[in-house]
Amino acid sequence: AQKITQTQPGMFVQEKEAVTLDCTYDTSDPSYGLFWYKQPSSGEMIFLIYQGSYDQQNATEGRYSLNFQKARKSANLVISASQLGDSAMYFCAMRGWGGADGLTFGKGTHLIIQP
Amino acid sequence: NAGVTQTPKFRVLKTGQSMTLLCAQDMNHEYMYWYRQDPGMGLRLIHYSVGEGTTAKGEVPDGYNVSRLKKQNFLLGLESAAPSQTSVYFCASSYSRYGANTQETQYFGPGTRLLVL
């Protein structure tokens, strides 16, 4: 079984600053995938970024990057140059071996960007 | 390309009533999932399907049934609704279970808010 821990229930950040959202995971699977999703107040789940456990490089997608430290079992999301539109809930999730049980989600971090 | 759509968007039920939530995807994805999201929680997997005609239980399957008669549709049924089933329900789909980013990423529908009185 997998477990995702997000230790920051809420964060306030000034606009244009960089943001790091923490995520640690626990699994005994040899292969897994890590995801970050954004959920704005409108409620939809928006895929942001993916990291495979065997990927040698940290994933990047525009202003999003994933700081993957396999030995520490952490997969932190970094948002550069934050914008007001980044205010939302952010969920870290993982897929275990074979993906048979869907994704395991953390409880999320509520990010608020202040002007 | 509509992606993943869900019907209805919002529903109010009385305890003991039944209903079916419909999920449709137009991305030719093989895998489909139903999750529920409760306040202060991440999403939890209810049931999933690895292809047309196949379904399997997830983490919280009790009180729900599913069917996948067509590849593009995944139905979630509540036979006798209970207040504990008040939640937001999300459907998702993916091309594969695992693999590279483009294969295993799950794409979500907009959600259905269900209130059981």
PDB file of C-alpha atoms in Angstrom:
ATOM      1  CA  ALA A   1       0.000   0.000   0.000  1.00  0.00           C
ATOM      2  CA  GLN A   2       1.093   3.543  -0.648  1.00  0.00           C
ATOM      3  CA  LYS A   3       0.813   6.635   1.487  1.00  0.00           C
ATOM      4  CA  ILE A   4       1.161  10.314   0.593  1.00  0.00           C
ATOM      5  CA  THR A   5       1.824  12.963   3.223  1.00  0.00           C
ATOM      6  CA  GLN A   6       1.401  16.678   2.634  1.00  0.00           C
ATOM      7  CA  THR A   7       2.382  18.485   5.810  1.00  0.00           C
ATOM      8  CA  GLN A   8       1.314  22.020   4.834  1.00  0.00           C
ATOM      9  CA  PRO A   9      -2.470  22.403   5.188  1.00  0.00           C
ATOM     10  CA  GLY A  10      -2.260  26.031   4.057  1.00  0.00           C
ATOM     11  CA  MET A  11       0.277  28.521   2.719  1.00  0.00           C
ATOM     12  CA  PHE A  12       0.258  32.241   2.071  1.00  0.00           C
ATOM     13  CA  VAL A  13       2.763  33.523  -0.491  1.00  0.00           C
ATOM     14  CA  GLN A  14       3.392  36.922  -2.030  1.00  0.00           C
ATOM     15  CA  GLU A  15       2.780  37.244  -5.745  1.00  0.00           C
ATOM     16  CA  LYS A  16       5.878  36.674  -7.906  1.00  0.00           C
ATOM     17  CA  GLU A  17       7.642  34.684  -5.196  1.00  0.00           C
ATOM     18  CA  ALA A  18       8.611  31.049  -5.731  1.00  0.00           C
ATOM     19  CA  VAL A  19       6.614  28.433  -3.828  1.00  0.00           C
ATOM     20  CA  THR A  20       7.562  24.955  -2.674  1.00  0.00           C
ATOM     21  CA  LEU A  21       4.794  22.552  -1.743  1.00  0.00           C
ATOM     22  CA  ASP A  22       5.972  19.526   0.216  1.00  0.00           C
ATOM     23  CA  CYS A  23       5.093  15.927  -0.515  1.00  0.00           C
ATOM     24  CA  THR A  24       6.553  12.770   0.973  1.00  0.00           C
ATOM     25  CA  TYR A  25       5.505   9.286   0.026  1.00  0.00           C
ATOM     26  CA  ASP A  26       5.811   5.806   1.395  1.00  0.00           C
ATOM     27  CA  THR A  27       5.872   2.725  -0.768  1.00  0.00           C
ATOM     28  CA  SER A  28       7.688  -0.562  -1.087  1.00  0.00           C
ATOM     29  CA  ASP A  29       6.962  -0.794  -4.805  1.00  0.00           C
ATOM     30  CA  PRO A  30      10.016  -0.867  -7.085  1.00  0.00           C
ATOM     31  CA  SER A  31       8.285   1.236  -9.706  1.00  0.00           C
ATOM     32  CA  TYR A  32       5.869   4.086  -9.221  1.00  0.00           C
ATOM     33  CA  GLY A  33       4.671   7.376 -10.636  1.00  0.00           C
ATOM     34  CA  LEU A  34       4.194  10.673  -8.846  1.00  0.00           C
ATOM     35  CA  PHE A  35       1.709  13.360  -9.851  1.00  0.00           C
ATOM     36  CA  TRP A  36       0.623  16.823  -8.842  1.00  0.00           C
ATOM     37  CA  TYR A  37      -2.877  18.111  -9.452  1.00  0.00           C
ATOM     38  CA  LYS A  38      -4.352  21.574  -8.956  1.00  0.00           C
ATOM     39  CA  GLN A  39      -7.922  22.062  -7.784  1.00  0.00           C
ATOM     40  CA  PRO A  40      -9.130  25.658  -8.076  1.00  0.00           C
ATOM     41  CA  SER A  41     -12.230  26.880  -6.266  1.00  0.00           C
ATOM     42  CA  SER A  42     -14.317  25.838  -9.276  1.00  0.00           C
ATOM     43  CA  GLY A  43     -13.608  22.237  -8.288  1.00  0.00           C
ATOM     44  CA  GLU A  44     -12.031  20.557 -11.294  1.00  0.00           C
ATOM     45  CA  MET A  45      -8.836  18.524 -10.990  1.00  0.00           C
ATOM     46  CA  ILE A  46      -6.116  19.812 -13.298  1.00  0.00           C
ATOM     47  CA  PHE A  47      -3.028  17.727 -14.017  1.00  0.00           C
ATOM     48  CA  LEU A  48       0.195  19.672 -13.553  1.00  0.00           C
ATOM     49  CA  ILE A  49       3.240  17.433 -13.641  1.00  0.00           C
ATOM     50  CA  TYR A  50       4.433  13.816 -13.546  1.00  0.00           C
ATOM     51  CA  GLN A  51       7.612  12.099 -12.337  1.00  0.00           C
ATOM     52  CA  GLY A  52       8.396   8.449 -12.947  1.00  0.00           C
ATOM     53  CA  SER A  53      10.438   6.671 -10.300  1.00  0.00           C
ATOM     54  CA  TYR A  54      13.095   5.713 -12.837  1.00  0.00           C
ATOM     55  CA  ASP A  55      13.327   9.121 -14.467  1.00  0.00           C
ATOM     56  CA  GLN A  56      16.862  10.446 -14.118  1.00  0.00           C
ATOM     57  CA  GLN A  57      15.929  14.103 -14.368  1.00  0.00           C
ATOM     58  CA  ASN A  58      13.454  16.147 -12.397  1.00  0.00           C
ATOM     59  CA  ALA A  59      10.295  16.894 -14.340  1.00  0.00           C
ATOM     60  CA  THR A  60       9.498  20.423 -15.494  1.00  0.00           C
ATOM     61  CA  GLU A  61       6.387  21.877 -17.102  1.00  0.00           C
ATOM     62  CA  GLY A  62       6.529  25.599 -17.677  1.00  0.00           C
ATOM     63  CA  ARG A  63       6.538  27.316 -14.248  1.00  0.00           C
ATOM     64  CA  TYR A  64       6.163  23.967 -12.481  1.00  0.00           C
ATOM     65  CA  SER A  65       9.017  21.712 -11.531  1.00  0.00           C
ATOM     66  CA  LEU A  66       9.155  18.634  -9.364  1.00  0.00           C
ATOM     67  CA  ASN A  67      12.034  18.297  -6.923  1.00  0.00           C
ATOM     68  CA  PHE A  68      12.337  14.519  -6.787  1.00  0.00           C
ATOM     69  CA  GLN A  69      14.587  13.089  -4.074  1.00  0.00           C
ATOM     70  CA  LYS A  70      14.163   9.346  -4.295  1.00  0.00           C
ATOM     71  CA  ALA A  71      16.282   8.405  -1.303  1.00  0.00           C
ATOM     72  CA  ARG A  72      14.300  10.763   0.914  1.00  0.00           C
ATOM     73  CA  LYS A  73      11.003   9.717  -0.719  1.00  0.00           C
ATOM     74  CA  SER A  74      10.031  13.286  -1.415  1.00  0.00           C
ATOM     75  CA  ALA A  75       8.445  14.869  -4.483  1.00  0.00           C
ATOM     76  CA  ASN A  76       8.049  18.561  -3.813  1.00  0.00           C
ATOM     77  CA  LEU A  77       6.306  20.838  -6.291  1.00  0.00           C
ATOM     78  CA  VAL A  78       8.029  24.125  -7.062  1.00  0.00           C
ATOM     79  CA  ILE A  79       6.081  26.955  -8.659  1.00  0.00           C
ATOM     80  CA  SER A  80       8.270  29.758  -9.940  1.00  0.00           C
ATOM     81  CA  ALA A  81       7.087  33.372 -10.115  1.00  0.00           C
ATOM     82  CA  SER A  82       3.708  32.720  -8.492  1.00  0.00           C
ATOM     83  CA  GLN A  83       0.589  34.393  -9.879  1.00  0.00           C
ATOM     84  CA  LEU A  84      -2.787  35.198  -8.346  1.00  0.00           C
ATOM     85  CA  GLY A  85      -4.306  32.469 -10.498  1.00  0.00           C
ATOM     86  CA  ASP A  86      -2.141  29.905  -8.709  1.00  0.00           C
ATOM     87  CA  SER A  87      -4.365  30.184  -5.638  1.00  0.00           C
ATOM     88  CA  ALA A  88      -5.925  26.721  -5.273  1.00  0.00           C
ATOM     89  CA  MET A  89      -5.695  23.374  -3.530  1.00  0.00           C
ATOM     90  CA  TYR A  90      -2.749  21.264  -4.640  1.00  0.00           C
ATOM     91  CA  PHE A  91      -2.721  17.493  -4.352  1.00  0.00           C
ATOM     92  CA  CYS A  92       0.218  15.144  -4.556  1.00  0.00           C
ATOM     93  CA  ALA A  93      -0.617  11.614  -5.725  1.00  0.00           C
ATOM     94  CA  MET A  94       1.143   8.415  -6.594  1.00  0.00           C
ATOM     95  CA  ARG A  95       0.590   5.332  -8.673  1.00  0.00           C
ATOM     96  CA  GLY A  96       1.997   2.101  -7.285  1.00  0.00           C
ATOM     97  CA  TRP A  97       3.256  -1.042  -8.962  1.00  0.00           C
ATOM     98  CA  GLY A  98       1.092  -1.938 -11.947  1.00  0.00           C
ATOM     99  CA  GLY A  99      -1.275   0.923 -11.221  1.00  0.00           C
ATOM    100  CA  ALA A 100      -4.038  -1.517 -10.368  1.00  0.00           C
ATOM    101  CA  ASP A 101      -5.408   0.526  -7.507  1.00  0.00           C
ATOM    102  CA  GLY A 102      -5.600   3.898  -9.174  1.00  0.00           C
ATOM    103  CA  LEU A 103      -3.940   6.882  -7.535  1.00  0.00           C
ATOM    104  CA  THR A 104      -3.325   7.448  -3.849  1.00  0.00           C
ATOM    105  CA  PHE A 105      -3.776  11.092  -2.914  1.00  0.00           C
ATOM    106  CA  GLY A 106      -2.511  13.266  -0.098  1.00  0.00           C
ATOM    107  CA  LYS A 107      -4.864  15.568   1.783  1.00  0.00           C
ATOM    108  CA  GLY A 108      -3.716  18.623  -0.115  1.00  0.00           C
ATOM    109  CA  THR A 109      -2.224  22.054   0.497  1.00  0.00           C
ATOM    110  CA  HIS A 110      -4.343  25.183   0.202  1.00  0.00           C
ATOM    111  CA  LEU A 111      -2.156  27.817  -1.466  1.00  0.00           C
ATOM    112  CA  ILE A 112      -3.181  31.452  -1.377  1.00  0.00           C
ATOM    113  CA  ILE A 113      -1.236  33.993  -3.426  1.00  0.00           C
ATOM    114  CA  GLN A 114      -1.399  37.497  -2.046  1.00  0.00           C
ATOM    115  CA  PRO A 115      -0.936  40.624  -4.211  1.00  0.00           C
TER     116      PRO A 115
ATOM    117  CA  ASN B   1     -12.440  17.112 -27.870  1.00  0.00           C
ATOM    118  CA  ALA B   2     -14.552  17.213 -24.698  1.00  0.00           C
ATOM    119  CA  GLY B   3     -12.176  15.058 -22.616  1.00  0.00           C
ATOM    120  CA  VAL B   4     -13.980  13.561 -19.625  1.00  0.00           C
ATOM    121  CA  THR B   5     -17.569  14.612 -18.975  1.00  0.00           C
ATOM    122  CA  GLN B   6     -19.844  13.770 -16.056  1.00  0.00           C
ATOM    123  CA  THR B   7     -23.621  13.821 -15.713  1.00  0.00           C
ATOM    124  CA  PRO B   8     -25.251  15.247 -13.646  1.00  0.00           C
ATOM    125  CA  LYS B   9     -23.271  18.120 -12.147  1.00  0.00           C
ATOM    126  CA  PHE B  10     -25.345  18.250  -8.968  1.00  0.00           C
ATOM    127  CA  ARG B  11     -27.987  16.028  -7.403  1.00  0.00           C
ATOM    128  CA  VAL B  12     -29.960  15.868  -4.184  1.00  0.00           C
ATOM    129  CA  LEU B  13     -31.254  12.475  -3.040  1.00  0.00           C
ATOM    130  CA  LYS B  14     -33.278  11.260  -0.119  1.00  0.00           C
ATOM    131  CA  THR B  15     -31.973   8.372   1.955  1.00  0.00           C
ATOM    132  CA  GLY B  16     -32.825   5.096   0.264  1.00  0.00           C
ATOM    133  CA  GLN B  17     -33.189   6.502  -3.251  1.00  0.00           C
ATOM    134  CA  SER B  18     -31.090   5.215  -6.114  1.00  0.00           C
ATOM    135  CA  MET B  19     -29.256   6.981  -8.891  1.00  0.00           C
ATOM    136  CA  THR B  20     -26.647   6.510 -11.590  1.00  0.00           C
ATOM    137  CA  LEU B  21     -23.754   8.817 -12.369  1.00  0.00           C
ATOM    138  CA  LEU B  22     -22.542   8.782 -15.940  1.00  0.00           C
ATOM    139  CA  CYS B  23     -18.959   9.323 -17.034  1.00  0.00           C
ATOM    140  CA  ALA B  24     -17.969   9.606 -20.684  1.00  0.00           C
ATOM    141  CA  GLN B  25     -14.556  10.071 -22.296  1.00  0.00           C
ATOM    142  CA  ASP B  26     -13.644  10.691 -25.920  1.00  0.00           C
ATOM    143  CA  MET B  27      -9.892  10.065 -25.673  1.00  0.00           C
ATOM    144  CA  ASN B  28     -10.091   6.345 -26.430  1.00  0.00           C
ATOM    145  CA  HIS B  29      -8.677   5.590 -23.000  1.00  0.00           C
ATOM    146  CA  GLU B  30      -8.662   2.013 -21.820  1.00  0.00           C
ATOM    147  CA  TYR B  31      -8.720   2.715 -18.079  1.00  0.00           C
ATOM    148  CA  MET B  32     -11.424   4.522 -16.139  1.00  0.00           C
ATOM    149  CA  TYR B  33     -11.839   5.293 -12.461  1.00  0.00           C
ATOM    150  CA  TRP B  34     -14.375   6.618  -9.975  1.00  0.00           C
ATOM    151  CA  TYR B  35     -13.168   8.583  -6.945  1.00  0.00           C
ATOM    152  CA  ARG B  36     -14.918  10.402  -4.132  1.00  0.00           C
ATOM    153  CA  GLN B  37     -13.684  13.527  -2.385  1.00  0.00           C
ATOM    154  CA  ASP B  38     -14.808  14.420   1.106  1.00  0.00           C
ATOM    155  CA  PRO B  39     -14.024  17.690   2.948  1.00  0.00           C
ATOM    156  CA  GLY B  40     -10.422  17.887   4.095  1.00  0.00           C
ATOM    157  CA  MET B  41      -9.510  14.724   2.244  1.00  0.00           C
ATOM    158  CA  GLY B  42      -7.813  13.815  -0.942  1.00  0.00           C
ATOM    159  CA  LEU B  43      -9.583  11.647  -3.457  1.00  0.00           C
ATOM    160  CA  ARG B  44     -10.264   7.993  -2.687  1.00  0.00           C
ATOM    161  CA  LEU B  45     -10.788   5.308  -5.288  1.00  0.00           C
ATOM    162  CA  ILE B  46     -14.216   3.649  -5.355  1.00  0.00           C
ATOM    163  CA  HIS B  47     -14.066   1.360  -8.400  1.00  0.00           C
ATOM    164  CA  TYR B  48     -12.075   1.189 -11.573  1.00  0.00           C
ATOM    165  CA  SER B  49     -12.115  -0.514 -14.962  1.00  0.00           C
ATOM    166  CA  VAL B  50      -9.217  -1.765 -17.052  1.00  0.00           C
ATOM    167  CA  GLY B  51     -11.306  -2.222 -20.178  1.00  0.00           C
ATOM    168  CA  GLU B  52     -14.747  -2.688 -21.628  1.00  0.00           C
ATOM    169  CA  GLY B  53     -16.728  -5.251 -19.671  1.00  0.00           C
ATOM    170  CA  THR B  54     -14.318  -5.365 -16.703  1.00  0.00           C
ATOM    171  CA  THR B  55     -14.549  -3.659 -13.321  1.00  0.00           C
ATOM    172  CA  ALA B  56     -12.765  -3.963  -9.984  1.00  0.00           C
ATOM    173  CA  LYS B  57     -13.068  -2.625  -6.446  1.00  0.00           C
ATOM    174  CA  GLY B  58     -10.970   0.202  -5.122  1.00  0.00           C
ATOM    175  CA  GLU B  59     -10.404   1.468  -1.598  1.00  0.00           C
ATOM    176  CA  VAL B  60     -14.010   2.385  -0.689  1.00  0.00           C
ATOM    177  CA  PRO B  61     -16.394   0.267  -2.829  1.00  0.00           C
ATOM    178  CA  ASP B  62     -19.178  -0.454  -0.318  1.00  0.00           C
ATOM    179  CA  GLY B  63     -22.589   0.882  -1.332  1.00  0.00           C
ATOM    180  CA  TYR B  64     -21.611   1.408  -4.984  1.00  0.00           C
ATOM    181  CA  ASN B  65     -21.800  -0.609  -8.165  1.00  0.00           C
ATOM    182  CA  VAL B  66     -20.292   0.110 -11.569  1.00  0.00           C
ATOM    183  CA  SER B  67     -20.611  -0.997 -15.148  1.00  0.00           C
ATOM    184  CA  ARG B  68     -18.512  -0.507 -18.284  1.00  0.00           C
ATOM    185  CA  LEU B  69     -20.616  -1.729 -21.181  1.00  0.00           C
ATOM    186  CA  LYS B  70     -18.941   0.579 -23.680  1.00  0.00           C
ATOM    187  CA  LYS B  71     -15.300   1.626 -23.743  1.00  0.00           C
ATOM    188  CA  GLN B  72     -16.140   5.312 -23.557  1.00  0.00           C
ATOM    189  CA  ASN B  73     -18.641   5.103 -20.676  1.00  0.00           C
ATOM    190  CA  PHE B  74     -18.283   4.213 -17.014  1.00  0.00           C
ATOM    191  CA  LEU B  75     -21.383   4.229 -14.815  1.00  0.00           C
ATOM    192  CA  LEU B  76     -21.459   4.541 -11.027  1.00  0.00           C
ATOM    193  CA  GLY B  77     -24.631   3.402  -9.280  1.00  0.00           C
ATOM    194  CA  LEU B  78     -25.962   3.966  -5.795  1.00  0.00           C
ATOM    195  CA  GLU B  79     -28.696   1.423  -5.091  1.00  0.00           C
ATOM    196  CA  SER B  80     -29.819   2.813  -1.723  1.00  0.00           C
ATOM    197  CA  ALA B  81     -28.260   6.179  -0.961  1.00  0.00           C
ATOM    198  CA  ALA B  82     -27.080   6.988   2.560  1.00  0.00           C
ATOM    199  CA  PRO B  83     -26.055  10.357   4.079  1.00  0.00           C
ATOM    200  CA  SER B  84     -22.482   9.006   4.307  1.00  0.00           C
ATOM    201  CA  GLN B  85     -22.416   9.025   0.507  1.00  0.00           C
ATOM    202  CA  THR B  86     -22.736  12.804   0.414  1.00  0.00           C
ATOM    203  CA  SER B  87     -19.583  13.741  -1.458  1.00  0.00           C
ATOM    204  CA  VAL B  88     -18.098  15.037  -4.678  1.00  0.00           C
ATOM    205  CA  TYR B  89     -17.596  12.272  -7.209  1.00  0.00           C
ATOM    206  CA  PHE B  90     -14.892  12.409  -9.847  1.00  0.00           C
ATOM    207  CA  CYS B  91     -14.433  10.216 -12.844  1.00  0.00           C
ATOM    208  CA  ALA B  92     -11.021   9.887 -14.465  1.00  0.00           C
ATOM    209  CA  SER B  93      -9.496   8.068 -17.398  1.00  0.00           C
ATOM    210  CA  SER B  94      -6.033   7.137 -18.611  1.00  0.00           C
ATOM    211  CA  TYR B  95      -4.502   5.474 -21.633  1.00  0.00           C
ATOM    212  CA  SER B  96      -2.570   2.967 -19.565  1.00  0.00           C
ATOM    213  CA  ARG B  97      -1.982   1.915 -15.948  1.00  0.00           C
ATOM    214  CA  TYR B  98       1.659   2.803 -15.962  1.00  0.00           C
ATOM    215  CA  GLY B  99       4.396   3.947 -18.249  1.00  0.00           C
ATOM    216  CA  ALA B 100       5.488   7.337 -19.390  1.00  0.00           C
ATOM    217  CA  ASN B 101       3.710  10.571 -18.593  1.00  0.00           C
ATOM    218  CA  THR B 102       1.480  10.556 -21.637  1.00  0.00           C
ATOM    219  CA  GLN B 103       0.379   7.006 -21.008  1.00  0.00           C
ATOM    220  CA  GLU B 104      -0.519   6.817 -17.358  1.00  0.00           C
ATOM    221  CA  THR B 105      -1.644  10.324 -16.443  1.00  0.00           C
ATOM    222  CA  GLN B 106      -5.249  10.326 -15.312  1.00  0.00           C
ATOM    223  CA  TYR B 107      -7.496  13.070 -16.642  1.00  0.00           C
ATOM    224  CA  PHE B 108     -10.476  14.053 -14.549  1.00  0.00           C
ATOM    225  CA  GLY B 109     -14.021  15.096 -15.248  1.00  0.00           C
ATOM    226  CA  PRO B 110     -15.535  18.195 -13.627  1.00  0.00           C
ATOM    227  CA  GLY B 111     -17.120  16.264 -10.760  1.00  0.00           C
ATOM    228  CA  THR B 112     -20.643  15.589  -9.503  1.00  0.00           C
ATOM    229  CA  ARG B 113     -21.793  17.031  -6.199  1.00  0.00           C
ATOM    230  CA  LEU B 114     -24.162  14.637  -4.454  1.00  0.00           C
ATOM    231  CA  LEU B 115     -26.135  15.512  -1.349  1.00  0.00           C
ATOM    232  CA  VAL B 116     -28.038  12.735   0.432  1.00  0.00           C
ATOM    233  CA  LEU B 117     -30.599  13.924   2.959  1.00  0.00           C
TER     234      LEU B 117
END
